[in-house]
XYZ file of C-alpha atoms in Angstrom:
634
model
C 42.379 28.062 8.817
C 39.001 26.913 8.195
C 37.475 30.241 9.362
C 39.955 31.931 6.985
C 38.697 29.981 4.081
C 35.106 30.604 4.968
C 35.680 34.442 4.917
C 37.512 34.136 1.554
C 34.684 32.179 0.035
C 32.222 34.800 1.352
C 34.257 37.478 -0.293
C 34.433 35.521 -3.570
C 30.524 35.113 -3.637
C 30.000 38.818 -2.771
C 32.370 39.826 -5.500
C 30.604 37.418 -8.045
C 27.239 38.830 -6.789
C 28.376 42.428 -7.387
C 29.859 41.368 -10.890
C 26.455 39.862 -11.873
C 24.607 42.895 -10.572
C 26.868 45.210 -12.570
C 26.588 43.176 -15.823
C 22.633 43.176 -15.280
C 22.628 46.983 -14.820
C 24.760 47.418 -17.805
C 22.308 45.297 -20.005
C 19.358 47.146 -18.381
C 21.008 50.545 -19.378
C 21.628 49.375 -22.731
C 18.026 48.438 -23.305
C 16.919 51.583 -21.756
C 19.301 53.902 -24.061
C 18.162 51.907 -27.189
C 14.377 52.258 -26.196
C 13.828 48.796 -25.463
C 11.739 49.676 -22.329
C 9.944 46.517 -21.844
C 13.183 44.571 -21.655
C 14.788 47.130 -19.396
C 11.864 47.003 -17.003
C 12.407 43.305 -16.314
C 16.076 43.749 -15.501
C 15.472 46.934 -13.385
C 12.908 45.286 -11.296
C 15.387 42.374 -10.503
C 18.080 44.888 -9.678
C 15.538 46.772 -7.329
C 14.499 43.546 -5.398
C 18.133 43.154 -4.594
C 18.739 46.722 -3.750
C 15.455 48.650 -3.007
C 17.675 51.670 -1.677
C 19.049 52.369 -5.317
C 17.340 55.618 -6.199
C 18.761 55.624 -9.824
C 17.142 52.370 -10.556
C 13.847 53.662 -9.280
C 14.079 56.479 -11.653
C 14.848 54.269 -14.587
C 11.749 52.245 -13.765
C 9.615 55.242 -13.447
C 10.877 56.639 -16.829
C 10.434 53.143 -18.583
C 6.770 52.698 -17.209
C 6.163 56.394 -18.365
C 7.450 55.749 -21.591
C 5.385 52.801 -22.386
C 2.110 54.685 -20.873
C 1.576 52.338 -17.878
C 0.355 55.059 -15.655
C -0.476 52.467 -12.536
C 3.145 51.562 -12.627
C 4.318 54.912 -13.396
C 2.623 56.500 -10.410
C 4.120 53.684 -8.012
C 7.519 54.414 -9.052
C 7.272 58.425 -9.241
C 5.657 58.280 -5.786
C 9.207 56.831 -4.371
C 11.126 59.094 -6.745
C 9.696 62.472 -5.797
C 10.787 61.922 -2.206
C 14.240 60.933 -3.168
C 17.409 62.940 -3.227
C 17.665 62.981 -6.979
C 14.075 64.157 -7.868
C 13.930 67.108 -10.402
C 11.003 69.266 -11.145
C 10.142 67.359 -14.142
C 9.547 64.227 -11.965
C 6.806 66.368 -10.089
C 5.274 66.796 -13.480
C 5.450 63.413 -14.531
C 4.084 62.294 -11.051
C 1.009 64.574 -11.585
C 0.411 63.506 -15.027
C 0.321 59.786 -13.703
C -2.026 60.737 -10.958
C -4.319 62.536 -13.284
C -4.383 59.613 -15.686
C -5.324 57.445 -12.734
C -8.159 59.975 -11.545
C -6.537 61.084 -8.543
C -7.106 64.773 -9.370
C -6.737 66.413 -5.980
C -3.432 64.902 -5.534
C -2.263 65.560 -9.081
C -2.955 69.289 -8.446
C -0.725 69.424 -5.406
C 2.239 68.107 -7.406
C 1.318 69.970 -10.678
C 1.333 73.231 -8.674
C 4.765 72.260 -7.091
C 6.037 71.613 -10.653
C 4.716 74.988 -11.742
C 6.372 76.951 -8.977
C 9.615 75.275 -9.396
C 10.025 75.957 -13.239
C 9.696 79.155 -15.564
C 7.488 77.130 -17.982
C 3.982 78.500 -17.923
C 2.244 78.003 -21.437
C 0.109 74.976 -20.221
C -2.785 74.689 -17.918
C -2.628 73.440 -14.394
C -4.915 70.621 -13.087
C -8.404 72.112 -12.132
C -10.730 69.490 -10.472
C -13.656 71.582 -10.554
C -13.298 71.895 -14.324
C -12.717 68.483 -14.663
C -16.155 67.677 -12.965
C -17.790 70.217 -15.586
C -16.169 68.143 -18.451
C -17.980 65.007 -17.158
C -21.478 66.496 -16.553
C -22.792 66.608 -20.051
C -21.955 62.814 -20.707
C -25.087 62.436 -23.008
C -23.639 64.750 -25.631
C -21.912 61.748 -27.442
C -22.680 58.257 -28.447
C -19.424 56.233 -28.253
C -18.725 52.650 -29.261
C -15.721 50.536 -30.211
C -15.536 49.377 -33.599
C -15.577 45.490 -34.819
C -12.189 45.981 -36.566
C -10.201 46.601 -33.717
C -7.357 44.067 -32.955
C -5.547 42.697 -29.619
C -2.851 45.150 -30.520
C -2.878 48.906 -31.023
C -5.463 50.328 -33.760
C -5.521 54.097 -34.301
C -5.046 56.999 -36.887
C -8.246 56.637 -38.666
C -8.615 58.687 -41.934
C -11.417 59.161 -44.610
C -10.548 57.517 -47.838
C -13.444 57.555 -50.276
C -16.167 55.247 -48.821
C -13.688 53.512 -46.741
C -11.625 54.226 -43.335
C -7.777 53.866 -43.446
C -6.059 53.250 -40.113
C -2.705 52.220 -38.634
C -2.599 48.768 -36.654
C -0.008 46.862 -34.804
C -2.039 43.521 -35.393
C -0.347 40.116 -35.549
C 0.343 38.977 -38.980
C 1.179 35.571 -40.448
C 5.000 35.897 -41.522
C 8.080 33.782 -41.058
C 10.139 36.633 -39.736
C 8.696 38.622 -36.593
C 9.848 42.006 -36.298
C 8.466 43.826 -33.143
C 8.830 47.397 -32.124
C 11.219 47.213 -28.956
C 9.726 50.336 -27.444
C 6.486 48.420 -26.354
C 7.084 44.755 -27.849
C 4.408 45.236 -30.475
C 4.433 44.757 -34.171
C 5.435 47.721 -36.325
C 2.376 49.615 -37.621
C 0.889 48.785 -41.052
C -1.937 50.415 -42.920
C -5.241 48.781 -43.352
C -8.445 49.734 -44.704
C -12.154 48.769 -43.486
C -15.680 48.909 -44.737
C -17.857 51.423 -43.159
C -21.230 50.012 -42.065
C -24.610 51.854 -41.824
C -24.389 52.315 -38.060
C -20.677 53.538 -38.413
C -18.865 50.307 -37.408
C -15.925 49.344 -39.313
C -15.659 45.707 -40.648
C -13.659 43.365 -42.780
C -10.112 45.356 -42.280
C -7.697 44.455 -45.180
C -4.050 45.610 -45.821
C -4.271 48.768 -47.489
C -1.445 48.235 -49.903
C 1.576 45.968 -49.705
C 3.808 48.134 -51.875
C 3.829 50.822 -49.295
C 5.056 48.776 -46.464
C 8.549 49.447 -44.908
C 10.399 47.583 -42.111
C 9.209 50.093 -39.640
C 6.118 52.150 -38.762
C 3.555 53.341 -41.423
C 0.956 55.916 -40.507
C -1.022 57.705 -39.705
C -2.136 59.003 -43.085
C -4.347 61.515 -44.650
C -5.854 61.809 -48.504
C -7.047 64.612 -50.814
C -10.680 64.875 -51.184
C -10.668 62.701 -54.425
C -8.709 60.013 -52.812
C -5.857 60.120 -55.565
C -3.199 61.659 -53.284
C -1.885 60.546 -49.825
C 0.262 62.150 -47.110
C 1.920 59.576 -45.157
C 3.895 59.400 -41.758
C 6.773 56.833 -41.625
C 9.874 56.386 -40.135
C 12.880 57.926 -41.648
C 14.477 55.183 -43.655
C 17.296 55.147 -46.114
C 17.034 53.881 -49.858
C 18.046 50.305 -48.501
C 15.131 50.575 -46.074
C 17.157 50.804 -43.010
C 16.328 53.153 -40.281
C 18.170 56.593 -40.057
C 18.757 57.495 -36.501
C 19.641 61.074 -35.278
C 22.477 61.977 -32.960
C 20.809 60.445 -29.948
C 19.829 57.209 -31.633
C 16.099 58.200 -32.217
C 14.372 57.086 -35.510
C 12.265 60.136 -36.298
C 9.175 60.234 -38.210
C 8.819 62.064 -41.680
C 6.116 63.105 -44.022
C 5.776 61.536 -47.403
C 3.636 62.141 -50.335
C 2.394 59.874 -53.053
C -0.204 59.509 -55.809
C -2.711 56.902 -57.318
C -1.318 55.546 -60.410
C -4.166 53.490 -61.884
C -4.796 51.021 -59.085
C -1.544 51.354 -57.403
C 0.373 54.017 -55.379
C 3.401 55.601 -56.661
C 6.777 55.274 -54.634
C 6.248 57.806 -51.428
C 8.547 60.791 -51.639
C 9.844 62.837 -48.982
C 8.201 66.348 -48.502
C 10.461 69.419 -48.362
C 8.727 70.315 -45.089
C 10.823 67.734 -43.102
C 13.642 68.893 -41.249
C 16.577 66.661 -40.723
C 17.220 65.380 -37.323
C 13.729 66.270 -36.188
C 10.456 64.592 -36.315
C 7.377 65.628 -38.856
C 4.266 63.912 -39.186
C 0.697 63.307 -38.482
C -0.655 64.998 -41.612
C -4.216 66.675 -41.953
C -5.562 68.458 -45.151
C -8.044 71.350 -45.226
C -11.323 70.766 -47.059
C -9.827 72.551 -50.111
C -6.483 70.757 -49.951
C -4.856 73.962 -50.026
C -3.478 73.958 -46.212
C -1.529 71.020 -44.668
C -1.303 70.715 -41.024
C 1.112 68.567 -39.314
C 3.222 68.145 -36.171
C 6.938 68.595 -35.485
C 9.328 68.819 -32.583
C 11.690 71.160 -34.618
C 13.487 74.291 -33.065
C 11.337 77.324 -32.483
C 8.415 75.759 -31.030
C 6.845 75.702 -27.302
C 8.133 72.318 -26.361
C 7.439 68.728 -27.296
C 5.431 68.494 -30.569
C 3.888 71.440 -31.831
C 1.206 71.853 -34.733
C 2.376 73.515 -37.918
C 0.540 74.562 -41.105
C 1.920 74.980 -44.488
C 0.001 76.503 -47.524
C 0.081 75.311 -51.101
C 1.743 77.396 -53.627
C 2.421 77.400 -57.322
C 5.856 75.788 -56.567
C 5.081 73.589 -53.676
C 4.476 74.069 -50.135
C 5.195 77.463 -48.127
C 7.339 77.529 -45.164
C 5.563 75.938 -42.229
C 4.077 78.306 -39.502
C 3.685 77.411 -36.028
C -0.046 77.786 -35.026
C 0.996 79.719 -31.786
C 0.681 79.764 -28.197
C -3.089 79.513 -28.081
C -2.745 76.085 -29.364
C 0.760 74.813 -28.750
C 2.137 74.444 -25.259
C 5.267 73.099 -23.573
C 4.009 69.550 -23.843
C 2.780 67.510 -26.926
C 0.166 68.441 -29.418
C -0.678 65.717 -31.770
C -2.944 64.311 -34.285
C -4.469 67.333 -36.091
C -7.797 67.073 -38.138
C -9.573 69.964 -39.876
C -13.009 70.360 -41.266
C -14.370 73.633 -42.246
C -12.909 76.295 -39.760
C -12.669 73.817 -37.031
C -9.449 72.204 -36.034
C -9.223 69.098 -33.682
C -6.105 67.897 -31.984
C -4.832 66.059 -28.958
C -2.796 67.731 -26.171
C -1.586 66.977 -22.664
C -0.870 70.880 -22.229
C -4.464 72.190 -21.898
C -6.542 71.400 -18.899
C -8.419 68.042 -19.329
C -9.353 64.605 -17.822
C -5.785 63.109 -17.993
C -3.428 61.811 -20.647
C -4.128 63.161 -24.286
C -7.441 64.828 -24.618
C -9.133 65.767 -27.810
C -9.663 69.595 -28.242
C -11.120 71.880 -30.791
C -10.695 75.369 -31.890
C -12.103 77.913 -34.442
C -9.282 78.833 -36.836
C -11.189 81.856 -38.054
C -11.909 83.266 -34.602
C -9.357 85.597 -33.185
C -7.961 84.933 -29.931
C -10.154 81.760 -29.737
C -9.170 79.031 -26.969
C -9.053 75.394 -27.304
C -12.240 73.634 -26.223
C -11.924 70.252 -24.334
C -14.401 68.048 -25.973
C -15.312 66.539 -22.632
C -16.429 62.845 -21.512
C -17.069 60.436 -22.840
C -14.898 61.621 -25.807
C -12.098 62.240 -23.225
C -11.179 60.074 -20.269
C -8.226 59.943 -17.873
C -6.308 57.838 -20.350
C -4.948 58.810 -23.664
C -7.740 59.970 -26.253
C -6.651 61.300 -29.705
C -6.769 60.954 -33.442
C -10.364 62.227 -33.782
C -12.002 62.588 -37.205
C -15.421 63.954 -37.931
C -17.809 64.368 -40.865
C -21.554 65.091 -40.920
C -21.796 64.957 -37.188
C -20.071 61.579 -36.571
C -16.703 60.021 -36.859
C -14.017 58.119 -35.197
C -11.086 58.654 -32.524
C -8.585 56.468 -30.694
C -8.195 55.582 -26.877
C -6.393 53.236 -24.600
C -9.287 53.460 -22.139
C -9.998 49.835 -21.896
C -6.560 48.109 -22.404
C -4.322 50.729 -20.982
C -0.485 51.204 -21.911
C -0.090 51.814 -25.840
C -2.830 49.313 -26.590
C -5.213 51.791 -28.457
C -8.543 50.939 -29.964
C -10.716 52.893 -32.483
C -14.036 54.182 -31.412
C -17.121 55.421 -33.390
C -18.942 58.391 -32.010
C -21.892 60.605 -32.904
C -22.687 64.111 -31.656
C -25.968 63.809 -29.934
C -26.431 67.393 -28.784
C -24.336 70.776 -29.151
C -23.690 73.668 -26.976
C -24.610 76.975 -27.931
C -23.096 79.478 -25.670
C -21.940 82.920 -25.735
C -21.887 86.511 -24.146
C -23.884 89.780 -24.311
C -22.074 92.936 -24.915
C -22.795 96.753 -25.192
C -22.524 97.568 -28.915
C -21.523 101.082 -28.375
C -18.956 100.534 -25.776
C -17.918 96.799 -26.389
C -18.214 96.109 -22.614
C -20.024 93.185 -21.148
C -23.774 93.763 -20.774
C -25.257 91.822 -17.951
C -28.748 91.206 -16.669
C -30.351 90.554 -20.157
C -33.019 88.046 -21.041
C -31.592 85.850 -23.800
C -33.774 83.748 -25.649
C -33.196 80.509 -27.927
C -35.706 81.016 -31.236
C -36.387 78.612 -33.931
C -36.044 79.526 -37.640
C -39.912 80.685 -37.484
C -39.116 83.056 -34.530
C -40.827 80.789 -31.763
C -39.142 80.926 -28.390
C -37.741 77.583 -27.389
C -36.100 78.508 -24.200
C -35.047 81.647 -22.248
C -32.525 82.384 -19.488
C -31.689 85.637 -17.534
C -28.146 86.235 -17.667
C -26.144 87.439 -14.584
C -23.678 90.270 -14.408
C -21.056 88.497 -16.730
C -23.711 88.342 -19.518
C -23.149 84.754 -20.252
C -25.581 82.260 -21.714
C -25.723 78.560 -22.629
C -28.370 76.541 -24.405
C -27.945 72.763 -25.305
C -29.658 71.734 -28.578
C -30.321 68.297 -29.960
C -31.170 69.254 -33.505
C -29.077 70.500 -36.238
C -31.196 73.450 -37.605
C -31.226 77.209 -38.089
C -31.467 78.979 -34.935
C -31.746 82.799 -33.753
C -30.413 84.311 -30.292
C -32.331 87.138 -29.014
C -31.184 89.517 -26.154
C -33.450 92.015 -24.533
C -32.782 94.572 -21.813
C -34.721 97.950 -21.026
C -32.936 100.858 -22.187
C -31.150 98.888 -25.003
C -32.264 97.784 -28.631
C -32.733 94.145 -29.027
C -29.697 92.207 -30.009
C -30.502 89.343 -32.481
C -27.941 86.812 -33.893
C -28.510 83.905 -36.365
C -27.012 80.361 -35.976
C -26.847 78.562 -39.179
C -27.379 74.755 -39.521
C -24.438 74.417 -41.539
C -22.185 75.828 -38.944
C -23.548 73.352 -36.369
C -23.174 70.061 -38.154
C -19.584 69.152 -37.124
C -19.500 71.591 -33.962
C -19.822 70.327 -30.433
C -19.638 73.847 -29.001
C -20.822 77.030 -30.928
C -19.621 80.499 -29.542
C -21.122 83.722 -30.374
C -21.486 87.316 -29.235
C -24.677 89.393 -29.090
C -24.557 93.037 -29.210
C -27.135 95.402 -27.826
C -27.248 99.309 -28.734
C -28.013 101.757 -25.822
C -31.073 103.802 -26.419
C -30.624 107.368 -25.502
C -32.861 108.959 -23.133
C -35.910 110.758 -24.883
C -36.563 114.110 -23.744
C -39.049 115.237 -26.135
C -41.210 113.802 -28.827
C -39.074 115.496 -31.405
C -36.159 113.446 -29.810
C -38.078 110.300 -30.364
C -38.804 111.254 -33.924
C -34.956 111.775 -34.591
C -33.825 108.788 -32.623
C -36.445 106.418 -34.470
C -34.378 106.729 -37.625
C -37.416 108.018 -39.356
C -36.072 111.503 -40.298
C -38.167 112.444 -43.228
C -37.321 114.372 -46.407
C -39.222 117.266 -47.405
C -42.456 116.650 -49.319
C -42.407 118.289 -52.706
C -45.406 119.271 -54.839
C -45.831 120.197 -58.722
C -45.911 123.774 -59.498
C -49.330 125.269 -58.466
C -50.472 121.721 -57.476
C -51.590 119.952 -54.132
C -51.979 116.568 -55.072
C -49.580 113.992 -53.407
C -46.817 112.788 -55.763
C -45.451 109.342 -55.664
C -42.287 110.451 -53.855
C -44.052 112.379 -51.408
C -46.346 109.303 -50.843
C -43.100 107.489 -49.885
C -42.227 109.721 -47.102
C -45.759 110.107 -45.844
C -46.027 106.309 -45.531
C -43.055 106.340 -43.308
C -44.622 108.988 -41.162
C -47.731 106.734 -41.062
C -45.788 103.920 -39.610
C -44.100 106.010 -37.075
C -47.334 107.295 -35.674
C -48.475 103.742 -35.546
C -45.611 102.647 -33.398
C -45.735 105.618 -31.110
C -49.561 106.343 -30.474
C -48.978 109.336 -28.337
C -47.145 111.284 -31.151
C -49.040 114.270 -32.573
C -47.683 115.934 -35.781
C -48.091 119.114 -37.582
C -47.676 119.320 -41.373
C -46.661 122.705 -42.286
C -46.534 123.664 -45.863
C -44.713 126.604 -47.811
C -45.069 128.115 -51.327
C -42.574 130.209 -53.319
C -43.185 133.848 -53.854
C -44.567 134.300 -57.445
C -48.003 135.031 -56.663
C -50.139 137.070 -54.163
C -49.897 136.587 -50.562
C -53.545 135.338 -50.752
C -52.854 132.966 -53.366
C -49.717 131.522 -51.788
C -51.519 131.089 -48.432
C -54.627 129.200 -49.835
C -52.056 126.870 -51.906
C -49.952 126.051 -48.988
C -53.120 125.254 -46.805
C -54.475 122.854 -49.632
C -51.022 121.253 -49.625
C -50.959 120.711 -45.879
C -54.578 119.472 -45.664
C -53.766 117.011 -48.685
C -50.770 115.445 -46.682
C -52.895 115.213 -43.392
C -55.734 113.477 -45.482
C -53.181 111.007 -47.021
C -51.930 110.044 -43.379
C -55.463 109.835 -42.171
C -56.339 107.150 -45.044
C -53.590 104.983 -43.548
C -55.764 104.399 -40.187
C -54.223 107.472 -38.276
C -56.796 109.477 -36.170
C -57.271 112.881 -37.572
C -57.103 114.455 -33.912
C -53.457 113.504 -34.079
C -52.499 115.661 -36.996
C -52.613 119.355 -37.685
C -52.494 121.036 -41.076
C -51.001 124.481 -41.372
C -50.246 126.642 -44.386
C -47.534 129.430 -44.049
C -48.010 130.873 -47.522
C -44.946 132.376 -49.146
C -41.539 131.023 -47.729
C -39.202 133.334 -45.955
C -36.055 131.219 -46.769
C -35.540 132.129 -50.411
C -37.034 135.424 -51.800
C -34.734 136.518 -54.425
C -36.643 134.809 -57.120
C -38.839 138.097 -57.379
C -38.178 141.118 -59.394
C -37.402 139.423 -62.489
C -34.409 137.475 -61.011
C -34.434 133.809 -62.318
C -34.287 131.034 -59.600
C -32.893 127.704 -60.096
C -34.967 124.511 -60.064
C -33.786 123.602 -56.873
C -34.562 126.820 -55.296
C -37.996 126.819 -56.551
C -38.509 123.235 -55.236
C -37.034 124.304 -51.867
C -40.022 126.906 -51.784
C -42.634 124.154 -52.466
C -42.468 121.744 -49.589
C -44.280 120.576 -46.601
C -42.398 120.145 -43.468
C -42.900 117.769 -40.386
C -43.154 119.317 -36.988
C -43.649 117.209 -33.955
C -46.098 118.872 -31.304
C -45.979 118.621 -27.670
C -49.414 119.776 -27.501
C -52.206 121.983 -28.995
């Protein structure tokens, strides 16, 4: 009887344990489904301690740690998950990204390649360890320092506002009612402004505007150049300031617009660019204020959040245009910023060091590709939200604190990369093995390199100034391109193409004269005169320059007259004209033994001006000319 009672007690305890675990799992799942990942993690880890073979709990833990951006714990749980029976191709991707964020690039490449083989999605870059090494080699290109205004919580989303910087922060505030963002247990974001110090540091942060606050996230933002209009990202809230959730329970972000009214801001109004049930945010204005860039996960994109642009019209804003596959990938593109023709943005889809990396692209260059800004702007962690003015600016990163604890950094561009390629101007094919030189604005050579078959060249410059790039190759005219300082100020990498025109093979000195571009017009004289007119002098000056450039060139100047006098007179006049032309050339420093004067008397080209037939002025002039003839020898 006692044995039976013990068995019954054991069954009761076991039943109670199952019941407790089931209740805990239900609570953990509710936290997970409501995006309260920190609370969900605590319960899932207890459950896993009790049953380490539960693959579903491992998957929930891997996902939760990924969502709060903890790459170390995310790697740990995905390492278990990818070898389980429930692993999917996306788990390979997330595992690769976690390894990459933890600087385990070789291993990350293995799992990224495995992911790409298991999916049809291909519009993002694989992990390339060699290129990653290249991104780190020029670490002296930037000077990077954290700002003093950073808090213990997340600070990011810097924006220029008059002489200050406005940013979003989750910093602690003295308040009776504490409201935390359940996703990561930080405070909801508020807008702050800070003073810009001479060295670029940000100090004395203050609340930007209490009137603009909601009970949810506010920011990031951007402003018009005069600071009188603001485009604001915030959670989608109702008129009663309650969150509006989509069909999956997500509170999307939306774009708002407001204006300065005296010392206060007007009530933010939703922009028509928003799309119900989808997120729209992270605004960035072009310098002229006519183009608004933003992110959205709306249908028709390439996956995740894509970058879009809308153009200002008379009636408002145009329909948003996706920036296309050169910029957008199947992963997230975020935090755009525009200055001049340069777009800066953050992405996980283009090859980088890990997490979000900052990229730049020339919007005016057709088929341009995003350029990774390299270390130390980018690290294996999340780096994003870059803004730039006059060669320096700000960006955010979680490189020190990890997870979603971001800090703002000030940076300055110390050196810039000038790079390009040489092409055949006639065929547009790559022209290799040229000597390419970097020249200053006075034409002095600063540096030269010999290109290889690919025709590529690179120069690192530390000074913002005007430069020239000259390319020289035998059999081709020299290529010369100008790089202006104004285009270098906010550029980290300037790309250009240099073109060289092939020089045809010279068979005779006559070919040389034609190829030189110095094809002379006929040299005309006044009636019965042999003096050199002004228009004739201009042509003869060209000939003198040509003979200076080509010292082995010999010229015959042959003169003709019309047929209105005797043969003897016509011959004498044509000889005087030819000699006058030769004497003019000699006066310019050309040796007389390189010149020959020849009078031919009456022209044979037009002779119908005799017998009383009246000729036109043009016909008469055609009969009073000196021709240039290139001599091989005499």
